[in-house]
Coordinates of C-alpha atoms and ligand atoms in Angstrom, one line a residue:
M1 CA -31.9 20.7 -5.2
K2 CA -31.4 17.0 -5.3
P3 CA -28.8 15.8 -2.5
H4 CA -25.4 14.5 -3.9
A5 CA -25.6 10.8 -4.1
I6 CA -22.8 9.1 -2.2
K7 CA -20.4 7.0 -4.3
H8 CA -19.8 3.6 -2.6
F9 CA -17.3 0.9 -3.5
L10 CA -19.4 -2.1 -3.3
N11 CA -18.6 -3.9 -6.5
T12 CA -16.5 -3.0 -9.5
Q13 CA -19.5 -3.7 -11.8
D14 CA -21.1 -0.6 -10.2
W15 CA -17.9 1.5 -11.7
S16 CA -17.2 2.5 -15.1
R17 CA -14.2 1.3 -16.9
T18 CA -13.0 4.7 -17.1
D19 CA -13.1 5.2 -13.2
L20 CA -11.6 1.7 -12.5
D21 CA -8.8 2.4 -14.9
A22 CA -8.3 5.9 -12.9
L23 CA -8.1 4.0 -9.8
L24 CA -5.5 1.6 -11.2
T25 CA -3.5 4.5 -12.6
Q26 CA -3.5 6.3 -9.1
A27 CA -2.6 3.0 -7.3
S28 CA 0.5 2.7 -9.6
L29 CA 1.5 6.2 -8.6
Y30 CA 0.9 5.5 -4.9
K31 CA 3.3 2.5 -5.5
Q32 CA 5.9 4.9 -6.7
H33 CA 5.4 7.5 -4.0
K34 CA 4.0 5.9 -0.8
L35 CA 3.1 9.1 1.2
G36 CA 0.4 11.7 0.5
D37 CA -2.1 13.9 2.1
A38 CA -5.2 12.8 0.2
L39 CA -6.7 11.6 3.5
K40 CA -5.4 14.5 5.8
G41 CA -7.9 15.0 8.6
K42 CA -10.1 12.1 7.1
S43 CA -10.9 8.9 9.0
I44 CA -12.2 5.5 8.1
A45 CA -14.1 2.8 10.2
L46 CA -13.0 -0.7 9.4
V47 CA -15.7 -3.0 10.5
F48 CA -14.6 -6.7 10.6
F49 CA -17.1 -9.5 11.2
N50 CA -14.4 -12.1 10.1
P51 CA -10.6 -12.3 10.5
S52 CA -8.0 -10.8 8.3
L53 CA -4.3 -10.2 7.8
R54 CA -4.0 -8.3 4.5
T55 CA -7.1 -6.3 4.3
R56 CA -6.9 -5.1 7.8
T57 CA -3.0 -4.3 7.6
S58 CA -3.2 -2.6 4.3
F59 CA -6.3 -0.5 5.1
E60 CA -4.9 0.7 8.3
L61 CA -1.5 1.5 6.8
G62 CA -2.9 2.9 3.6
A63 CA -5.1 5.3 5.6
F64 CA -2.0 6.4 7.8
Q65 CA 0.3 6.8 4.7
L66 CA -2.2 9.3 3.2
G67 CA -2.4 11.3 6.5
G68 CA -5.7 9.7 7.7
H69 CA -6.8 7.5 10.6
A70 CA -8.3 4.2 10.7
V71 CA -10.5 2.8 13.5
V72 CA -10.9 -1.1 13.6
L73 CA -14.2 -2.5 14.9
Q74 CA -15.2 -6.1 15.5
P75 CA -18.9 -6.2 16.3
G76 CA -19.6 -8.9 18.8
K77 CA -16.0 -8.7 20.1
D78 CA -14.9 -5.1 20.8
A79 CA -18.3 -3.5 19.6
W80 CA -21.8 -4.4 20.2
P81 CA -23.4 -7.0 18.1
I82 CA -25.5 -5.5 15.5
E83 CA -29.1 -6.2 14.1
F84 CA -29.7 -6.1 10.4
E85 CA -33.4 -7.3 10.1
L86 CA -35.7 -4.5 9.7
G87 CA -38.8 -4.4 12.1
T88 CA -37.5 -7.1 14.2
V89 CA -38.1 -7.3 17.9
M90 CA -34.6 -7.3 19.2
D91 CA -35.0 -9.8 22.1
G92 CA -32.1 -11.9 21.0
D93 CA -28.2 -11.4 21.1
T94 CA -28.0 -8.3 19.0
E95 CA -27.6 -4.9 21.0
E96 CA -28.2 -2.2 18.6
H97 CA -29.6 -1.8 15.1
I98 CA -27.6 -1.0 11.7
A99 CA -30.0 2.0 11.5
E100 CA -28.2 3.6 14.4
V101 CA -24.7 2.0 13.9
A102 CA -24.2 3.2 10.4
R103 CA -25.6 6.8 11.2
V104 CA -23.6 7.1 14.2
L105 CA -20.4 6.0 12.6
S106 CA -21.1 8.6 9.7
R107 CA -21.0 11.3 12.4
Y108 CA -17.5 10.2 13.3
V109 CA -15.7 9.0 10.1
D110 CA -15.5 9.9 6.4
M111 CA -15.8 6.3 5.1
I112 CA -17.1 2.9 6.5
A113 CA -15.6 -0.3 5.3
V114 CA -17.0 -3.7 6.0
R115 CA -15.9 -7.3 5.9
A116 CA -19.0 -9.8 6.4
F117 CA -18.7 -13.1 5.0
P118 CA -21.7 -15.3 4.3
K119 CA -23.3 -17.3 7.1
F120 CA -23.2 -20.4 5.0
I121 CA -26.7 -21.4 5.8
D122 CA -29.0 -20.1 3.1
W123 CA -27.4 -18.7 0.0
S124 CA -30.7 -17.2 -1.2
K125 CA -30.3 -15.0 2.0
D126 CA -26.5 -14.6 1.9
R127 CA -26.7 -13.7 -1.8
Q128 CA -28.7 -10.4 -0.6
D129 CA -25.4 -9.1 0.9
Q130 CA -27.7 -7.8 3.8
V131 CA -24.7 -6.6 5.9
L132 CA -23.0 -4.5 3.4
R133 CA -26.2 -3.2 1.9
G134 CA -27.5 -2.2 5.4
F135 CA -24.4 -0.2 5.9
A136 CA -24.8 1.3 2.5
Q137 CA -28.5 2.1 3.1
H138 CA -28.2 3.9 6.4
A139 CA -24.6 5.4 6.2
T140 CA -24.4 9.0 5.0
V141 CA -20.7 8.4 4.0
P142 CA -19.1 6.3 1.4
V143 CA -19.0 2.4 2.2
I144 CA -16.2 0.2 1.0
N145 CA -16.6 -3.7 0.5
L146 CA -13.7 -5.5 2.4
E147 CA -15.1 -8.8 1.2
T148 CA -18.7 -10.1 1.5
I149 CA -19.9 -12.1 -1.6
T150 CA -17.5 -10.4 -3.5
H151 CA -14.0 -9.0 -3.1
P152 CA -13.7 -5.7 -5.2
C153 CA -10.4 -4.5 -3.5
Q154 CA -8.7 -8.0 -4.3
E155 CA -9.8 -7.6 -8.0
L156 CA -8.1 -4.3 -8.5
A157 CA -4.8 -5.7 -6.7
H158 CA -5.0 -8.8 -9.0
V159 CA -5.4 -6.6 -12.2
L160 CA -2.5 -4.4 -11.3
A161 CA -0.4 -7.4 -10.7
L162 CA -1.1 -8.6 -14.0
Q163 CA -0.7 -5.4 -15.8
E164 CA 2.6 -5.1 -14.0
H165 CA 3.7 -8.6 -15.0
F166 CA 2.7 -8.2 -18.7
G167 CA 4.0 -4.7 -18.9
T168 CA 0.9 -3.2 -20.2
P169 CA -2.6 -2.1 -18.9
D170 CA -4.3 -3.9 -21.8
L171 CA -5.0 -7.4 -20.9
R172 CA -7.2 -8.2 -24.0
G173 CA -6.5 -11.4 -25.7
K174 CA -4.9 -13.1 -22.5
K175 CA -6.0 -16.5 -22.0
Y176 CA -7.3 -16.5 -18.2
V177 CA -8.1 -19.6 -16.3
L178 CA -10.0 -19.2 -13.0
T179 CA -9.6 -22.7 -11.4
W180 CA -11.3 -24.0 -8.5
T181 CA -9.1 -26.0 -6.0
Y182 CA -9.6 -28.5 -3.3
H183 CA -9.9 -27.1 0.3
P184 CA -11.1 -29.2 3.2
K185 CA -13.9 -26.6 4.0
A186 CA -16.5 -25.3 1.7
L187 CA -15.4 -21.6 1.3
N188 CA -16.8 -18.6 0.2
T189 CA -17.4 -17.7 -3.5
A190 CA -16.5 -14.2 -3.1
V191 CA -13.1 -14.1 -4.7
A192 CA -14.1 -16.4 -7.4
N193 CA -17.2 -14.1 -8.2
S194 CA -14.8 -11.1 -8.4
A195 CA -12.2 -12.9 -10.4
L196 CA -14.7 -13.9 -13.0
T197 CA -16.2 -10.4 -13.1
I198 CA -12.8 -8.4 -13.5
A199 CA -11.2 -10.9 -15.9
T200 CA -14.1 -10.6 -18.2
R201 CA -14.2 -6.8 -17.6
M202 CA -10.7 -6.5 -18.7
G203 CA -11.7 -8.3 -22.0
M204 CA -9.7 -11.5 -21.5
D205 CA -10.7 -15.0 -22.8
V206 CA -11.8 -16.5 -19.5
T207 CA -12.3 -20.1 -18.7
L208 CA -14.0 -21.0 -15.4
L209 CA -12.5 -24.4 -14.6
C210 CA -14.3 -26.5 -11.9
P211 CA -15.0 -30.0 -11.1
T212 CA -18.9 -30.2 -12.0
P213 CA -21.6 -28.0 -13.2
E214 CA -22.6 -27.8 -9.5
Y215 CA -19.5 -25.5 -8.8
I216 CA -20.6 -23.0 -11.5
L217 CA -21.0 -19.7 -9.7
D218 CA -24.4 -17.7 -8.9
E219 CA -26.2 -16.5 -11.9
R220 CA -25.8 -13.0 -11.0
Y221 CA -21.9 -13.4 -11.4
M222 CA -22.1 -15.5 -14.4
G223 CA -24.5 -13.0 -15.8
W224 CA -22.2 -10.1 -15.1
A225 CA -19.3 -12.0 -16.8
Q226 CA -21.6 -12.6 -19.9
Q227 CA -22.5 -9.0 -20.0
N228 CA -18.8 -8.0 -19.6
V229 CA -17.9 -10.1 -22.6
A230 CA -20.7 -8.6 -24.7
E231 CA -19.5 -5.2 -23.9
N232 CA -15.7 -5.6 -23.7
G233 CA -14.9 -8.4 -26.1
G234 CA -13.0 -11.5 -25.0
S235 CA -14.9 -14.7 -24.1
L236 CA -16.3 -16.9 -21.4
S237 CA -16.0 -20.7 -21.4
I238 CA -16.7 -23.3 -18.6
S239 CA -14.4 -26.5 -18.4
H240 CA -14.3 -29.4 -16.0
D241 CA -11.1 -30.9 -17.4
T242 CA -7.8 -29.4 -16.1
D243 CA -5.3 -30.1 -18.9
S244 CA -7.2 -28.7 -21.7
A245 CA -8.0 -25.6 -19.6
Y246 CA -4.4 -25.2 -18.7
A247 CA -3.2 -25.8 -22.2
G248 CA -1.8 -22.4 -23.6
A249 CA -3.0 -20.4 -20.6
D250 CA -1.4 -17.1 -19.9
I251 CA -3.0 -16.7 -16.3
I252 CA -3.9 -19.3 -13.8
Y253 CA -5.8 -17.8 -10.8
A254 CA -6.8 -20.4 -8.1
K255 CA -9.6 -20.3 -5.4
S256 CA -11.6 -22.9 -3.6
W257 CA -15.2 -22.6 -3.0
G258 CA -18.4 -24.6 -1.9
A259 CA -20.8 -25.8 -4.6
L260 CA -23.9 -23.6 -4.1
P261 CA -26.5 -26.5 -4.6
Y262 CA -25.4 -27.7 -1.1
F263 CA -25.0 -24.5 0.6
G264 CA -25.9 -24.9 4.2
N265 CA -26.0 -28.7 3.7
W266 CA -22.4 -29.2 3.3
E267 CA -22.3 -33.0 4.3
P268 CA -23.2 -34.4 0.9
E269 CA -20.9 -32.0 -1.0
K270 CA -17.7 -33.1 1.1
P271 CA -17.4 -36.6 -0.9
I272 CA -17.8 -34.9 -4.2
R273 CA -15.1 -32.3 -3.2
D274 CA -12.8 -34.9 -1.9
Q275 CA -12.7 -36.6 -5.4
Y276 CA -11.1 -33.5 -6.9
K277 CA -7.9 -33.0 -4.8
H278 CA -6.0 -33.3 -8.2
F279 CA -7.2 -29.9 -9.1
I280 CA -4.3 -28.6 -7.0
V281 CA -2.1 -26.1 -9.0
D282 CA 1.1 -28.1 -9.7
E283 CA 4.3 -28.0 -11.9
R284 CA 3.0 -30.6 -14.3
K285 CA -0.3 -28.5 -15.0
M286 CA 1.8 -25.2 -15.0
A287 CA 4.1 -26.6 -17.7
L288 CA 1.1 -27.0 -19.9
T289 CA 0.5 -23.2 -19.9
N290 CA 2.0 -20.4 -22.2
N291 CA 4.7 -19.8 -19.5
G292 CA 1.6 -18.7 -17.5
V293 CA 1.7 -16.7 -14.3
F294 CA 0.0 -18.1 -11.3
S295 CA -1.8 -15.9 -8.5
H296 CA -4.1 -16.4 -5.6
C297 CA -5.7 -13.9 -3.1
L298 CA -3.9 -15.6 0.1
P299 CA -4.4 -17.0 2.6
L300 CA -3.4 -20.3 0.9
R301 CA -2.9 -23.9 2.1
R302 CA 0.4 -25.0 0.5
N303 CA 0.3 -28.5 -1.0
I304 CA -3.7 -28.5 -1.0
K305 CA -4.4 -25.5 -3.3
A306 CA -0.9 -25.1 -4.9
T307 CA 2.4 -26.9 -4.4
D308 CA 5.4 -25.4 -2.8
A309 CA 7.2 -25.5 -6.1
V310 CA 4.5 -23.3 -7.8
M311 CA 4.3 -21.0 -4.9
D312 CA 8.1 -20.7 -4.8
S313 CA 8.5 -20.3 -8.6
P314 CA 9.3 -17.1 -10.5
Q315 CA 5.7 -17.6 -12.1
C316 CA 3.9 -16.9 -8.9
I317 CA 2.9 -13.3 -8.5
A318 CA 0.5 -13.8 -5.3
I319 CA 3.0 -11.6 -3.2
N320 CA 2.9 -8.8 -5.6
E321 CA -0.9 -9.1 -5.7
A322 CA -1.0 -8.8 -1.9
E323 CA 1.3 -5.9 -1.8
N324 CA -1.1 -4.2 -4.4
R325 CA -3.9 -4.2 -1.9
L326 CA -2.2 -1.3 -0.1
H327 CA -1.9 0.7 -3.2
V328 CA -5.3 0.1 -4.8
Q329 CA -7.0 0.7 -1.5
K330 CA -5.2 3.9 -1.0
A331 CA -6.6 4.9 -4.4
V332 CA -10.2 3.9 -3.7
M333 CA -10.0 5.7 -0.1
A334 CA -8.7 9.0 -1.7
A335 CA -11.4 8.8 -4.5
L336 CA -14.3 8.3 -2.1
A337 CA -13.1 10.6 0.6
N338 CA -12.7 13.4 -1.8
Q339 CA -15.7 13.1 -4.1
Ligands
CP1 N1 -6.9 -11.8 0.6 C1 -7.4 -11.2 1.7 O1 -8.5 -10.6 1.8 O2 -6.6 -11.6 2.7 P1 -7.2 -11.4 4.4 O3 -8.4 -12.4 4.5 O4 -6.1 -11.8 5.1 O5 -7.5 -10.1 4.5

């Protein structure tokens, strides 16, 4: 008999709309009733290669609230540095191979969750998502993406916050703007990739607003978005003009990211980025929207990405979205641990 294929949560695009909708429904139930026993006797390893406030706190507490236990590991800090290259002679800094790490953890825990940002040197390498894929390849338990080159848990929290705001699970017909914003450093494209993916998956009319064509996202995620529009309706457009993109928008979602053509060679990108500080989300631009709602994944640099007035306005649902991380991740863990 064929062994049961393990279902991971690496990207929402791997999951059917029916299954995503079920996760969102379960998350709403967990929001109403915090405690449960879906993870009774179960455990999860949370492997962090990068810092976190929301992801770590919400996963640890989420496991606890469902009767489970979370173990946090930071390879290179409180756990051994891990090698991911196959067939390599490990005479450098890494102390053990993912082939052993993932299989050993699988003997201890029921799920493994991984945060591994890009190394920001070579996008052709980072886009392979080697760390997450290495865990998924070698683990014998489900693997969850805590943000690598996408951020699927954030996607679900974002959608749930929008559904709550509009009072309906059906977001079709909403005008959704994913806007690039300035940041002094070139940041990960993960949340932007994810926002584009889930907004098109929900059938919204999506505009990717960014300074120049160089800031358009990787072809994999642009392709997913186009595929989603073909399958779910809605639309996808690209704009480099803030005011026309904001005009009549129902949703403004902001994120900063580095332009992929300059990946690993960020010096020439900086003067370009510096010209677009006016992409900040401010009161004037929000006033152009259809009484639109604003959100961001957080962390957010105030008065760089969005003004104090926008962050403190009733239009801002970023805190709701952050809270929803807890509820959606409980739904994801419960679904994976009991498959
Ligand atoms: N949004 C998010 O993932 O937050 P952290 O980086 O604090 O986990």
